[in-house]
Each structure stands twice: as C-alpha cells, then as structure tokens.
Coordinates of C-alpha atoms and ligand atoms in Angstrom, one line a residue:
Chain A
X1 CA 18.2 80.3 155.2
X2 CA 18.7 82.2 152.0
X3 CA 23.0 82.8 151.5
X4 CA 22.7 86.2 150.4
X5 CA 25.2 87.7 148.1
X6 CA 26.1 90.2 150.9
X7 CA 26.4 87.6 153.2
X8 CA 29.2 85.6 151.8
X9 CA 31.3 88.2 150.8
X10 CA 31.0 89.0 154.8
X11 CA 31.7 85.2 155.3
X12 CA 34.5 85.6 153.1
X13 CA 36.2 89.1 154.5
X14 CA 36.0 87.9 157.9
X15 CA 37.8 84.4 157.0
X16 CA 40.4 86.0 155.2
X17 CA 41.2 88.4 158.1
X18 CA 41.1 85.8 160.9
X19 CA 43.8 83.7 158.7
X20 CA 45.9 86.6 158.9
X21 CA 45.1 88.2 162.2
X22 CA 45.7 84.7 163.8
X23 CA 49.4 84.2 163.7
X24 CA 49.9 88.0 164.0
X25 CA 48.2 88.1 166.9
X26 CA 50.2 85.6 168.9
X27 CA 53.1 87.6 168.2
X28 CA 51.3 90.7 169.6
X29 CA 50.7 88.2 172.5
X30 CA 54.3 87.3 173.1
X31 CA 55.8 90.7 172.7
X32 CA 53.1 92.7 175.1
X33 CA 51.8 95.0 171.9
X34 CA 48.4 95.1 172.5
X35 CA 48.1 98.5 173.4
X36 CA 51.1 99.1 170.4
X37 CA 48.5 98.1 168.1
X38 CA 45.9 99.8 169.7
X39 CA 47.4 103.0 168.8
X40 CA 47.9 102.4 165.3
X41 CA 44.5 101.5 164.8
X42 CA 43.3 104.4 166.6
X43 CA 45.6 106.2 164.1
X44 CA 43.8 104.5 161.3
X45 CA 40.6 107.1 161.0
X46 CA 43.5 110.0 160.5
X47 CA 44.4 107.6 157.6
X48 CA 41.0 107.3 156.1
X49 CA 40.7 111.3 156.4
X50 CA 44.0 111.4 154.7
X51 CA 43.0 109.2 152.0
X52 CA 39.6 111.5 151.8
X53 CA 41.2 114.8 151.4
X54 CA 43.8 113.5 149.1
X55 CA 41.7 111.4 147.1
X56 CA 43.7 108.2 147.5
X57 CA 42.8 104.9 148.1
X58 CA 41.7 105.2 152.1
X59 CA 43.3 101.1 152.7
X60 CA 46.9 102.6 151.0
X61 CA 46.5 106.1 153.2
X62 CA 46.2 104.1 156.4
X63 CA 48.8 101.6 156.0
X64 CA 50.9 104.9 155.5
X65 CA 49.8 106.7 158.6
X66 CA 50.2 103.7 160.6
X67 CA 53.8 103.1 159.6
X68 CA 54.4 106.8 160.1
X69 CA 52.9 106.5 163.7
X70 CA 55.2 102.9 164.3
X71 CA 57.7 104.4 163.6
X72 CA 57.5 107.6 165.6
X73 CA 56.8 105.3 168.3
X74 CA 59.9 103.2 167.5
X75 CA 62.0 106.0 167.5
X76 CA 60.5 107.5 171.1
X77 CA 61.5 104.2 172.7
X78 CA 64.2 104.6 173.9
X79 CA 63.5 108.2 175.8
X80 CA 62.9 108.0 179.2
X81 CA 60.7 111.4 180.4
X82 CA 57.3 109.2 179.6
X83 CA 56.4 105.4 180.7
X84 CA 56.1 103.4 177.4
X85 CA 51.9 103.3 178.1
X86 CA 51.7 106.8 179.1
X87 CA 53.1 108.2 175.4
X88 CA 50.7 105.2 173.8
X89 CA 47.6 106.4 175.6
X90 CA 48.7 110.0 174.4
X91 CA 49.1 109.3 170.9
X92 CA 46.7 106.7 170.6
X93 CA 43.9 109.1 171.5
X94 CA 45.8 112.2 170.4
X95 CA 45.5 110.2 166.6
X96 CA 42.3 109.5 167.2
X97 CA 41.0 113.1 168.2
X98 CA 42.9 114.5 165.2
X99 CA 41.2 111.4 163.0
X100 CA 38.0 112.9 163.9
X101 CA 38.4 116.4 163.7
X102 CA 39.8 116.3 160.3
X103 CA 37.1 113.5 159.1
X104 CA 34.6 116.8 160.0
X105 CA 36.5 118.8 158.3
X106 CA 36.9 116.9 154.6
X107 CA 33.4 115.6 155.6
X108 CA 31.8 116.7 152.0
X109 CA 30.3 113.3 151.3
X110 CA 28.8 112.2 154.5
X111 CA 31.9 109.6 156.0
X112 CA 29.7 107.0 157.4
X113 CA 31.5 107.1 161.4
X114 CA 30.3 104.0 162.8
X115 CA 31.2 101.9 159.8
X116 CA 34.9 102.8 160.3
X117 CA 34.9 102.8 164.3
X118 CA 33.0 99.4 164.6
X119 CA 33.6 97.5 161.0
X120 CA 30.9 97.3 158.3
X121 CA 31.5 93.6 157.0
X122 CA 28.1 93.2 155.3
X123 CA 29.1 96.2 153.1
X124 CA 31.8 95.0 151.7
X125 CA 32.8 95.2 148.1
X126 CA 34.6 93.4 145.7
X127 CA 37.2 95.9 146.1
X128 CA 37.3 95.1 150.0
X129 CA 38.0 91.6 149.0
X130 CA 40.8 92.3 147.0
X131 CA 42.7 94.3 149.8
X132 CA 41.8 91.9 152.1
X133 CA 43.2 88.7 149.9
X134 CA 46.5 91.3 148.4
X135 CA 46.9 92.9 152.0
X136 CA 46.6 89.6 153.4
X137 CA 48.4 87.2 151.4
X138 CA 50.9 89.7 151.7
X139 CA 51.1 90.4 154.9
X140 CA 50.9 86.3 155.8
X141 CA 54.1 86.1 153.7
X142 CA 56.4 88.7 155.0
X143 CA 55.0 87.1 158.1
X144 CA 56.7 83.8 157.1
X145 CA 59.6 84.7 156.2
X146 CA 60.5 87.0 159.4
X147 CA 59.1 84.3 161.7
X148 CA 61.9 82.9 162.9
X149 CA 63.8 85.8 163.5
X150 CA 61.0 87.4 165.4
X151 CA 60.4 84.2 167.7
X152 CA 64.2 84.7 169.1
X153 CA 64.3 88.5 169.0
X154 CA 60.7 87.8 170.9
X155 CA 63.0 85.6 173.2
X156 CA 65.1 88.1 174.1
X157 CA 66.4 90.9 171.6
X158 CA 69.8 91.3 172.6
X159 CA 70.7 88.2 172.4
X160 CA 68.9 87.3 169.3
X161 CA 71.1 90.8 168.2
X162 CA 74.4 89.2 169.6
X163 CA 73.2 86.0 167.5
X164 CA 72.9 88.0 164.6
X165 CA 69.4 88.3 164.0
X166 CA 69.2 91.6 161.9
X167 CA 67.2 93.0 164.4
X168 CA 66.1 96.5 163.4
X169 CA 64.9 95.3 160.0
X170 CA 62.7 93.0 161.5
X171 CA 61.5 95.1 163.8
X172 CA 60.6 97.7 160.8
X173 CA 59.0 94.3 158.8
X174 CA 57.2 93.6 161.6
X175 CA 55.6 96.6 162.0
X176 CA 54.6 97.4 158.3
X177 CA 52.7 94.0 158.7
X178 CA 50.7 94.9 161.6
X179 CA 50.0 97.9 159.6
X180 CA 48.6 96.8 156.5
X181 CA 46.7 94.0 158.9
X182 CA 44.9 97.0 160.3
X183 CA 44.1 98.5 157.2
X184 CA 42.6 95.5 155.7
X185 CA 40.8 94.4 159.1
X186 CA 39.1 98.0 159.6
X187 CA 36.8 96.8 156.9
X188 CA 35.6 93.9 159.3
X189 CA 35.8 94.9 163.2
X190 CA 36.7 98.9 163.1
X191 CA 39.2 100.6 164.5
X192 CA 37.9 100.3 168.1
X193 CA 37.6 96.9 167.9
X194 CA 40.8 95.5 165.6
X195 CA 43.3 94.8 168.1
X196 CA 40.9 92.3 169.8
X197 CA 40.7 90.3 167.1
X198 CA 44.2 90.6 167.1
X199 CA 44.6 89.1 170.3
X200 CA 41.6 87.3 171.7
X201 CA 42.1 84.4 169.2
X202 CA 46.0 84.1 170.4
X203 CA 45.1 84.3 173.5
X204 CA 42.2 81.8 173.4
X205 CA 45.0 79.4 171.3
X206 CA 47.7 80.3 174.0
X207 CA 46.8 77.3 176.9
X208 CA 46.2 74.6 174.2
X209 CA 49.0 74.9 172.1
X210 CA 52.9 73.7 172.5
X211 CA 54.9 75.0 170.1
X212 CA 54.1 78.7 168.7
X213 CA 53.3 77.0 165.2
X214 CA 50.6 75.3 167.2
X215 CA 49.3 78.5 168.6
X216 CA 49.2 80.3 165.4
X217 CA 47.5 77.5 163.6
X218 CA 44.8 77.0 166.6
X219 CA 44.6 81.2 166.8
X220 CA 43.4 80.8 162.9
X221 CA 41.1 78.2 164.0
X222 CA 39.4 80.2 166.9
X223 CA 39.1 83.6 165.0
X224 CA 37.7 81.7 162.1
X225 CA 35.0 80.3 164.4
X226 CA 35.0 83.7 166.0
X227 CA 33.6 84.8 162.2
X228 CA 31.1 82.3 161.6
X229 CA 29.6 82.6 165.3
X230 CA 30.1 85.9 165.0
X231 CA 27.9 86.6 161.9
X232 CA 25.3 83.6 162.8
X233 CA 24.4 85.7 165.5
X234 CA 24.3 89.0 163.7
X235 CA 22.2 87.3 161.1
X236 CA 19.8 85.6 163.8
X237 CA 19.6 88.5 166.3
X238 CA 20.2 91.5 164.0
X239 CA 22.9 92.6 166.1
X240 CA 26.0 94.8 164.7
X241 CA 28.4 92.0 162.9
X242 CA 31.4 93.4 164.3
X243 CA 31.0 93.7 167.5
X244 CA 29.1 90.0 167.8
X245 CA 32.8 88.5 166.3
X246 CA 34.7 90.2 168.9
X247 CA 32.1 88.7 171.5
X248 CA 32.2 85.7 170.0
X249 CA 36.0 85.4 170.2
X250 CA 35.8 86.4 173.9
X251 CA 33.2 83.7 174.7
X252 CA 35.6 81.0 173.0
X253 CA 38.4 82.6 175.0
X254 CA 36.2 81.7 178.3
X255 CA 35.4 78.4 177.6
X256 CA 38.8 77.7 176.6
X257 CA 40.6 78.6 179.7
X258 CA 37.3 77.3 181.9
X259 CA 38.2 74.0 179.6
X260 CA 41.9 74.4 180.2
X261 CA 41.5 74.9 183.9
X262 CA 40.1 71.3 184.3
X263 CA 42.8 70.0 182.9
X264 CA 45.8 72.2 183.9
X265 CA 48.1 74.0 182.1
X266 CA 51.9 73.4 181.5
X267 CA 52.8 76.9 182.0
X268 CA 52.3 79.6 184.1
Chain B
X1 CA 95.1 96.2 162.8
X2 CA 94.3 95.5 159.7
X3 CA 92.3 97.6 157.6
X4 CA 91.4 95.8 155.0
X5 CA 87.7 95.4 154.2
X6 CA 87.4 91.6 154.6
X7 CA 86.2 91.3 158.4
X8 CA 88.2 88.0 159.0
X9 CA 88.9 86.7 162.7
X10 CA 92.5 86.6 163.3
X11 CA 93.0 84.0 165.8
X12 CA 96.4 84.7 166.5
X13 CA 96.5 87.8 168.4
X14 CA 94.7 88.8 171.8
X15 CA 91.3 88.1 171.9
X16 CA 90.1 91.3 172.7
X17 CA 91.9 94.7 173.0
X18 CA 90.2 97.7 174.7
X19 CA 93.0 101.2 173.7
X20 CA 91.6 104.3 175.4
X21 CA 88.1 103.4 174.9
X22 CA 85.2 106.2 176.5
X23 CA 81.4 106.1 176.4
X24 CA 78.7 108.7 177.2
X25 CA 75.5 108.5 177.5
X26 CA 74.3 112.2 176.6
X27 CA 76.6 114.4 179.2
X28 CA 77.5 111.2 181.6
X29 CA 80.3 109.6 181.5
X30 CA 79.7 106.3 182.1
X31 CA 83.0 104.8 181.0
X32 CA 86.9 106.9 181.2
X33 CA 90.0 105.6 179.3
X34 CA 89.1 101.7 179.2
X35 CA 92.0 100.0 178.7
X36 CA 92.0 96.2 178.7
X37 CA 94.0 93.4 176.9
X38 CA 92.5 89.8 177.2
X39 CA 94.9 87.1 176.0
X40 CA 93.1 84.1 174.1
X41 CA 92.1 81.6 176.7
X42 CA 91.6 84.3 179.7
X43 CA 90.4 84.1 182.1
X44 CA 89.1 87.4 183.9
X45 CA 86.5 88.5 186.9
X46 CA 84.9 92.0 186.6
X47 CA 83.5 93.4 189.3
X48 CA 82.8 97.1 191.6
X49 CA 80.1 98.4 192.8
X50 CA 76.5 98.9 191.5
X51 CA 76.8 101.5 188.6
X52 CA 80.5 101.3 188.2
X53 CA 79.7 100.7 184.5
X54 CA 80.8 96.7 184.2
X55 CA 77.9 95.9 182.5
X56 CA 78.1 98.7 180.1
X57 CA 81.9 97.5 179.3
X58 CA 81.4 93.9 178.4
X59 CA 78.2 95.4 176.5
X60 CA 80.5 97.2 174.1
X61 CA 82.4 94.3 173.5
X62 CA 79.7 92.8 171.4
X63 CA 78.6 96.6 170.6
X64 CA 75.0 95.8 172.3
X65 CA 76.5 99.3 173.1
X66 CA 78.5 102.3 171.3
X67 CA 81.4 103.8 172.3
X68 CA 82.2 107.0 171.5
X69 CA 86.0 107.0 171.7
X70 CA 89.5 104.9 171.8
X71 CA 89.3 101.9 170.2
X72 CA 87.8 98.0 170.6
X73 CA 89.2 94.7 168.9
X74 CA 87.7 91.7 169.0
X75 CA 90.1 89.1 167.2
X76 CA 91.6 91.5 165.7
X77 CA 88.8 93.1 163.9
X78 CA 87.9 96.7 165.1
X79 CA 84.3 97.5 166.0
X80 CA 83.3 100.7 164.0
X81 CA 79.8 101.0 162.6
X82 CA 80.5 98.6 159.6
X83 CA 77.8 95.8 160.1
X84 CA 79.7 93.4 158.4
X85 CA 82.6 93.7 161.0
X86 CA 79.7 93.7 164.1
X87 CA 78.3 90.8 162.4
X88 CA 81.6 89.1 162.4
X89 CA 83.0 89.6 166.2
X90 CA 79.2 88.6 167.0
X91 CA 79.9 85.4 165.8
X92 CA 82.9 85.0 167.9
X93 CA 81.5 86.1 171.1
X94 CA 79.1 84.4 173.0
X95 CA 77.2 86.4 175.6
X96 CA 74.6 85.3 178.9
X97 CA 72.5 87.7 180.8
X98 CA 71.8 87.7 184.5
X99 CA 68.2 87.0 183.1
X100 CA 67.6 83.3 181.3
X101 CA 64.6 84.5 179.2
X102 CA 64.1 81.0 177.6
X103 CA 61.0 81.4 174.8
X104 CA 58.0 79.5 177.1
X105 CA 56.6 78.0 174.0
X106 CA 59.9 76.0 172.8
X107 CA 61.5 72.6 174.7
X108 CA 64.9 73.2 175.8
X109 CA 66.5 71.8 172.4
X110 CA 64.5 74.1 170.2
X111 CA 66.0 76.8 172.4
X112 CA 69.1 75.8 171.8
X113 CA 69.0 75.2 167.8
X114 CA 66.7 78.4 167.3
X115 CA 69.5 80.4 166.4
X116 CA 72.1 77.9 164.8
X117 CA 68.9 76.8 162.3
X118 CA 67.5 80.2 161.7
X119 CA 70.2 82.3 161.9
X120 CA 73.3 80.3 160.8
X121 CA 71.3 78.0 158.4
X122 CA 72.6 75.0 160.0
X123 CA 70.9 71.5 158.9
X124 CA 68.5 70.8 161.8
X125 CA 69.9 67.6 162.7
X126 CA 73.4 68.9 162.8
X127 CA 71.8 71.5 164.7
X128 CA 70.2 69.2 167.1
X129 CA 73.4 66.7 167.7
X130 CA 75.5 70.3 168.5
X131 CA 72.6 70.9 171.2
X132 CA 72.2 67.6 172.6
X133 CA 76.9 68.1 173.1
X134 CA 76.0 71.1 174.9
X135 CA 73.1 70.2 176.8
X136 CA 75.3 67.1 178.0
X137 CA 78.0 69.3 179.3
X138 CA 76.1 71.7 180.7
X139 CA 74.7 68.3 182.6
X140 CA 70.7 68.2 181.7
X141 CA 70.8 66.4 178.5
X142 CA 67.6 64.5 180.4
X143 CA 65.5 67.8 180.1
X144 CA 66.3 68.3 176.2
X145 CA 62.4 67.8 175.7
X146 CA 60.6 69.9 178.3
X147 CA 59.4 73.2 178.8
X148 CA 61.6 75.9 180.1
X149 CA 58.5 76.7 182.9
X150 CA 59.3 72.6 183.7
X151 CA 62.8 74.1 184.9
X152 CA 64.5 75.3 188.1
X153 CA 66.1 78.8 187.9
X154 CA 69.5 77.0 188.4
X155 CA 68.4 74.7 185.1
X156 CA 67.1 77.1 182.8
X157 CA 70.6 79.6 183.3
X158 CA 72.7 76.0 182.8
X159 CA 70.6 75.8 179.3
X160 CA 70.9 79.7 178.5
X161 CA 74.9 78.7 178.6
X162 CA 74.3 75.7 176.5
X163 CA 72.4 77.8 174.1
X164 CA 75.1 80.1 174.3
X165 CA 77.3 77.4 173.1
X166 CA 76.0 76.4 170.2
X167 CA 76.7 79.3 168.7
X168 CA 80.4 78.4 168.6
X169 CA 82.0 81.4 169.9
X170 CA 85.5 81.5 170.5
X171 CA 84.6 84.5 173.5
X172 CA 81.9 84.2 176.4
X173 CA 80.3 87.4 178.3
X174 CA 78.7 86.6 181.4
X175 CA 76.8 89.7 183.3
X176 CA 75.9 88.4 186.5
X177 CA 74.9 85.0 185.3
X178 CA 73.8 83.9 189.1
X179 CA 72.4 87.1 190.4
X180 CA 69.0 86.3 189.9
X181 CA 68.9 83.0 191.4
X182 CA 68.4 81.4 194.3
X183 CA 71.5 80.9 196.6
X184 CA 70.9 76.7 196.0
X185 CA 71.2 76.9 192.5
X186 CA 74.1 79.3 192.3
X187 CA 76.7 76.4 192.6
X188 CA 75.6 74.1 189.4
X189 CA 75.6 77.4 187.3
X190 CA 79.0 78.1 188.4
X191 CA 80.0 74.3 188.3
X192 CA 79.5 74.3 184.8
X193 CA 81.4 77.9 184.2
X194 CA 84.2 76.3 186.0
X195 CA 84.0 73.5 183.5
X196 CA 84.0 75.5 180.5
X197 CA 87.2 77.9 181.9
X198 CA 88.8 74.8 182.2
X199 CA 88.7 73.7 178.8
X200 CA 90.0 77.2 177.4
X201 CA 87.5 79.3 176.8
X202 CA 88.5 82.9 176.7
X203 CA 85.8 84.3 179.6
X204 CA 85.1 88.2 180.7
X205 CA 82.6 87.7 183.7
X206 CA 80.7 90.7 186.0
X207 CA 80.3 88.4 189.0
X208 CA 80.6 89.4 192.4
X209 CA 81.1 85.4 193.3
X210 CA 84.3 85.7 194.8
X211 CA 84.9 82.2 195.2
X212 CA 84.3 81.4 191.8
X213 CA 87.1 84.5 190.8
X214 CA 89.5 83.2 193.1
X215 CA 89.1 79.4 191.4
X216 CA 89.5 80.1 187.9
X217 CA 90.2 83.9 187.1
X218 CA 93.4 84.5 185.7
X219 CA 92.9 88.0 186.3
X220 CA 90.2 90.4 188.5
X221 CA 89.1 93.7 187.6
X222 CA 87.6 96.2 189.8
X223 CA 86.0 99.1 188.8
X224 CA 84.5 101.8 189.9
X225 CA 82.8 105.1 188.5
X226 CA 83.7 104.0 185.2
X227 CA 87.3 103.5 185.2
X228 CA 89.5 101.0 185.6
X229 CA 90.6 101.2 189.4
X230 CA 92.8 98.1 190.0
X231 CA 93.7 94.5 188.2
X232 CA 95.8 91.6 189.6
X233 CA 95.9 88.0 189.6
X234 CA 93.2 86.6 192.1
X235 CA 95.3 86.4 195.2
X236 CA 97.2 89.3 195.6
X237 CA 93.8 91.2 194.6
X238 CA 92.1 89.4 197.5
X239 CA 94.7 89.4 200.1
X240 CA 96.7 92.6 199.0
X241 CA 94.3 95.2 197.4
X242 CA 95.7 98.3 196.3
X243 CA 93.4 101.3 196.5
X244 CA 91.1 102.2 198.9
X245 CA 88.1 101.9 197.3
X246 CA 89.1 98.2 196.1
X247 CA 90.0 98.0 200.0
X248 CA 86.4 99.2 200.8
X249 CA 84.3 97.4 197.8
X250 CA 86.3 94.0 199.5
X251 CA 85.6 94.5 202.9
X252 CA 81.8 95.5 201.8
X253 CA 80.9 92.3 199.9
X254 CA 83.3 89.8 202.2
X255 CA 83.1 91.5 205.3
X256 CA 79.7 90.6 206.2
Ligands
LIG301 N1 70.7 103.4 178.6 C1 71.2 104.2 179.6 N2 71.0 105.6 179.6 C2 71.6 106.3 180.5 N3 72.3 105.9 181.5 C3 72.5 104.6 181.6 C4 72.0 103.6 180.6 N4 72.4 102.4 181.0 C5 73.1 102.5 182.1 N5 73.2 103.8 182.5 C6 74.0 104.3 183.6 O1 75.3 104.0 183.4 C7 76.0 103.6 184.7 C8 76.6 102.3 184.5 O2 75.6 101.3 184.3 P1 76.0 99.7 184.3 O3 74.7 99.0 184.0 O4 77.1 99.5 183.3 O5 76.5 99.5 185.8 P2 76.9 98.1 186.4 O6 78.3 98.3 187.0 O7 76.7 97.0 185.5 O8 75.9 98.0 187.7 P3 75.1 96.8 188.3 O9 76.1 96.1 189.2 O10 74.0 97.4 189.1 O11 74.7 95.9 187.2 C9 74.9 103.7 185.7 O12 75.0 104.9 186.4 C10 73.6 103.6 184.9 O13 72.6 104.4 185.6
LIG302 MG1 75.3 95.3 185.5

C-alpha cells in the first residue's frame, strides 16, 4: 500500500491527539467528567461559528467558548434548583442548538457540518498539525505540572484544600486544558465523538494499570492503537476515519476487560 | 491579636478562639454567637442533633467554610480572607471526614506522602520514613503497600488519620470519623484517637460515641439549632445535664 501524503498527516494528527487525550482522559475518568466534557465539546461548533463570523482562527474561538462555558458551569455548581446532569444536558444541547443555528446563519462559504460533528482527519493541513503539536505540547505540560495537585484534589477536594493544594486555580488550569484538548481533537473525531476518545482509552487502561502514571501511560498506548486500527480500517473498508477510531477504541476496551476478567481485577 | 502581616503561628496562646462568630447561608442561620476557647492540648467532644450545625463549626475552623461575623483564631492568627493567613492555620490543623476517600489507584504510603511531597515539597524518602511513623501508630504499618480496596472500612479511616498526620498539624478535626463504619471496626478507629489525645494533641471531634467523650474529652459540647446550648467536663455533662434539650438529645442517643 501506497503511504499517501494525506494519509500520514492523518497518522500523524491522530497520534499526537491520543498522546494528549490519554492522560487527560484518565483524569476525566477519576473525577466523573464525561458528560462535563461532553458539554464543552458540544459548545465547540458555537466556537467554530464564532471564529467564522469574526474571522478568527476557529481552534483559538473554540478554546475561548469552551472556557467561557467551564466556567459558567463552574460557577453554577454550587446552586442547588438543578441536578448537576440536568443543567449539563441543558447546556450541552442548548450550545449545540445555538452552534447550529448560528453556523446557518454566517453560513456564506458552505461550513462543511459533518467534518466538524464527526472529525475529518484525512483533511488535515499543515496548519492542523501545528495546533495539534502547539495545543498539545501545551496542553501535556500544564498537564504535568498540575498533576499532582489534581490527583489529591481528585482524592478528595477538601482535604487536598485543607492540605493546601491551591485548589481553585487548579481547577481553572484544568479546565483551560480540556479546552484546548477539544479544540485541537475536533480536527480528528468531531465534536460528537471527542469525549470518547477522551475516555475509552482511560477506561480501557483502568483494569491493567496500578498506579495512575501507569494508567496514563497505557491510556496513550490504547488510543494510539485506537488510531492506527482506527485508520487501517477506514483505509481498507472506506469507512468514516473518525468514527472507525472511536470503534476501535471501544473494541480494545472489550477485550481488555473480557482479558481482565480471566484474570481478576484488584479493585472494584 | 496581632495584626501584623506576617501570618506566624503563635504557639503560646489558645489554640483556637471562636469571639461571637455567626454564619448564614443565604437567609438561614445556620450558626448564632459561637463562642468557643480551646486551650492547647484540648481535648473536646461536639455533639447535638442532626443539623445542629457541628459540622459547619469545625468547618470554619479551617475556613472549608465562611463566616460572616465575630471572629476565629487559630494560633493566634485570625481567619479573614487573606490566603496567606488560610494557608497558614491550614498547616496547623489537620482535619478527617466521616468519609475515608483514599485515591484507589495509590498503596496506602503514596496516600500518605501525596501531600507532604507534592504539596510541602518534602524529600520523598523523608516523606516515606514520616509515613511509615504514622502508619506504625495508627497500627497497620504491614499494609503500607497495598491497595486502599485491599482494606477494611476500620483500616482505611485508621490510614485517613495517619495521612492526616503527616501533615504535622499541631490541631485535628474529626467530623464523625466512625459514622460510616461498621459497628466492628468502630473500636480500632477510636483506639487509635484515644492514643493520639493521649499524647497531647489538641482535638475538636463531632462524635456521637459517648464512650469515647467520656474517656478522653476534657470538655463536651452540645449544640443545637446552631448555638451553643451547654458545655461541661464529661461527667457532670453525662450525669447532670443542664437544659432540656441536652436532657432530651441524652436520653435519645443513650436511652435506647
Ligand atoms: N451548603 C449549604 N447550603 C445551605 N444549607 C446548608 C449547607 N450545608 C449545610 N446546610 C444546612 O446547615 C445546617 C447545619 O448543617 P451541618 O452539616 O453543620 O449539621 P450537623 O450538625 O453536622 O448535622 P449532621 O449530624 O447531620 O452531620 C443544616 O440544616 C443543613 O441543612
Ligand atoms: Mg455533620
């Protein structure tokens, strides 16, 4: 087979997200945020109609609109008229309505939909790369260097407060990470789609691994075969690349708890 | 006391000193006129009736909670929304949660030297050997390398204290440290608070283990409502209690 041009800068988008989405995932694991980051990403399309109408880079517009929407989030956590996953559903889809209608709206060139809803990784460009790797690097960094902190406020917040783990700024650095991840992933998965690579890779990591280094390190490992299964079979079966990584992730997910089942877990 | 703006423990005074202290959350009043002076090396029970606003008192102390009004010292610093002083009285108070909440991914001595490493920038070894002293006293040095899911409930609060611990405070908070377990394992949690009032340490604890107050406690506390009802010395609380809603609290939780 012919390595196309197209086909390795795929290769290469989709590596360079799993390396990031992997240890950010676990902690989306641990902390119960799927559906957190669901709602950002669903925000994300407002962001790309934002960028659109404004004429701004769409990547920077979204990583703005889905800090904007963490932190209105944030900030509504501690009411107690709504359930925490009722006022997620409602912005989540609320975001994504508004993402839509406003998209029509600016819609003078022809937004291609499905490329931002399910990912379009053989279409990326240079310039995709370069978010990804900037976004990324970036991202994996601050992601570093507010590890610690986040594993004991993940532990238990108050106390890693009464411990004096400065907890609202990591909270804040946390979130502007998860936001720039989504940005940078859209490019591979889509919006409907990011949070599972997000989290299908931790989870998939979770039963083999005994320290949370080990889990972020083996959630790496099993998006980055996620990619490469992922766009073998899009490549074989002309199926939509996106949506065959997510698959792919979830098949590895199986086998690993079928595997892991066999041979017993430590934990519940 | 002092006003100055170096936040420095003063080890010489009371440990803590609650002067007309009130809290709100939005119109309710969850806590009236707190007044409460713990000498260093105190020993005192809280406890009253299911919403009498004990946890939100000890919470204040370590301002996991604001108060609106009145004043709170904590070794002679005053909380106020300076960081630097919160940061400083957190480092003298220690604090357990009826809840253990060990991280599931990390043995029982990463648990414990989490914080001092990350937080306090100790060495990791230093770290480690402070662990292992803790870990010893709180009698399961043997599980230092499993899982917190390897565990029994009784085990896992004995290494929440330990964890506690390491943090060298000079204060410990216990909210209902033995609520949540099973009546077996409430006795080797307590054993080890015993241990640890015996050597000195200044304790506040919401308990409603009247055994344990009567042991050690210098001093019980019963509130209700938010206030302050009543506070004596452990026997003539028991045997001679004042109002009649301590009268009535007593007779609810002995009287069975
Ligand atoms: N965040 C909050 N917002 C509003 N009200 C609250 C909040 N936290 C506690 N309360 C209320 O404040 C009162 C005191 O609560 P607190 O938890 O201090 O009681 P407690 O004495 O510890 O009770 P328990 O024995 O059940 O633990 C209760 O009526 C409670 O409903
Ligand atoms: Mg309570």
């Amino acid at each position: 087979m012919i390595m196309d041009d197209f086909l390795i800068r795929a290769l290469i988008a989709g590596l360079g997200v799993a390396v990031v989405a992997g240890p950010l995932g676990c902690f989306v694991v641990w902390r119960r945020m799927a559906y957190f980051g669901a709602a950002l990403a669903h925000s994300a399309l407002f962001g790309v109609a934002l960028g659109l109408l404004l004429e701004i880079s769409p990547t920077l517009a979204i990583v703005v609109v889905c800090i904007a929407v963490a932190l209105i989030l944030v900030s509504m956590q501690g009411q107690r008229q709504l359930a925490g996953d009722t006022l997620l559903g409602i912005l989540a889809h609320a975001m994504l309505a508004l993402g839509l209608v406003v998209t029509a709206l600016v819609d003078t060139v022809r937004v291609d939909l499905m490329a931002y809803l399910f990912g379009d990784i053989l279409a990326v460009s240079d310039i995709d790369l370069y978010w990804i790797f900037g976004g990324g690097v970036l991202a994996l960094v601050a992601l570093a260097v507010i590890w610690r902190p986040l594993l004991a406020m993940t532990v238990h917040e108050e106390l890693a407060a009464v411990e004096g783990v400065p907890v609202a700024r990591t909270r804040l650095m946390f979130m502007v990470i998860i936001a720039i991840v989504i940005a940078v992933a859209m490019k591979v998965v889509g919006i409907l789609l990011i949070v599972s690579l997000l989290i299908i890779p931790a989870a998939a990591a979770r039963p083999f691994a005994r320290t949370p280094e080990a889990m972020a390190i083996l959630a790496i490992v099993a998006g980055c075969i996620s990619v490469v299964l992922g766009l073998g079979s899009s490549m074989t079966w002309d199926i939509p690349a996106g949506p065959a990584i997510v698959l792919a992730a979830a098949v590895l997910f199986l086998v690993g708890g079928l595997l892991r089942k066999t041979s017993r877990s430590y934990e519940q | 006391m002092s006003d100055t703006n170096t936040a420095a423990a003063d080890n010489s005074g009371p440990a803590i000193a609650i002067t007309g202290m009130h809290k709100w959350y939005g119109d309710f009043h969850v806590l009236k006129d707190i007044n409460l002076t713990v000498e260093r090396g105190e020993r005192i029970v809280i406890c009253g009736p299911s919403g009498s606003g004990k946890s939100t008192m000890i919470r204040c102390i370590n301002r996991l909670e604001e108060h609106q009004k009145g004043s709170i010292n904590v070794s002679g610093i005053e909380l106020t929304n300076d960081v630097k002083n919160i940061d400083t009285i957190r480092r003298e108070v220690g604090m357990v949660f009826q809840h253990f909440n060990l991280f599931p991914h990390l043995t029982v001595l990463q648990n414990c030297t989490l914080a001092p490493i990350w937080v306090r920038k100790m060495p990791k070894a230093e770290a480690e050997e402070i662990a292992m002293k803790y870990l010893t006293r709180v009698k399961i040095p043997e599980q230092a390398g499993k899982f917190p899911g390897q565990l029994s409930g009784g085990q896992q609060q004995r290494v929440a204290i330990a964890r506690s611990l390491c943090m060298n405070p000079d204060i410990m908070l216990f909210d209902e440290p033995t609520s949540a377990l099973d009546p077996e394992m409430i006795k080797e949690v307590l054993d080890v608070m015993v241990d640890l009032a015996k050597e000195g340490m200044t304790m506040l604890c919401v308990t409603h283990e009247m055994g344990f107050a009567k042991q050690v406690a210098d001093r019980v506390i019963f509130m209700d409502e938010g206030e302050i009802i009543e506070q004596n010395e452990p026997n003539e609380f028991f045997d001679n209690p004042q109002s009649d809603r301590t009268k009535l609290f007593l007779s609810q939780i002995l009287g069975h």
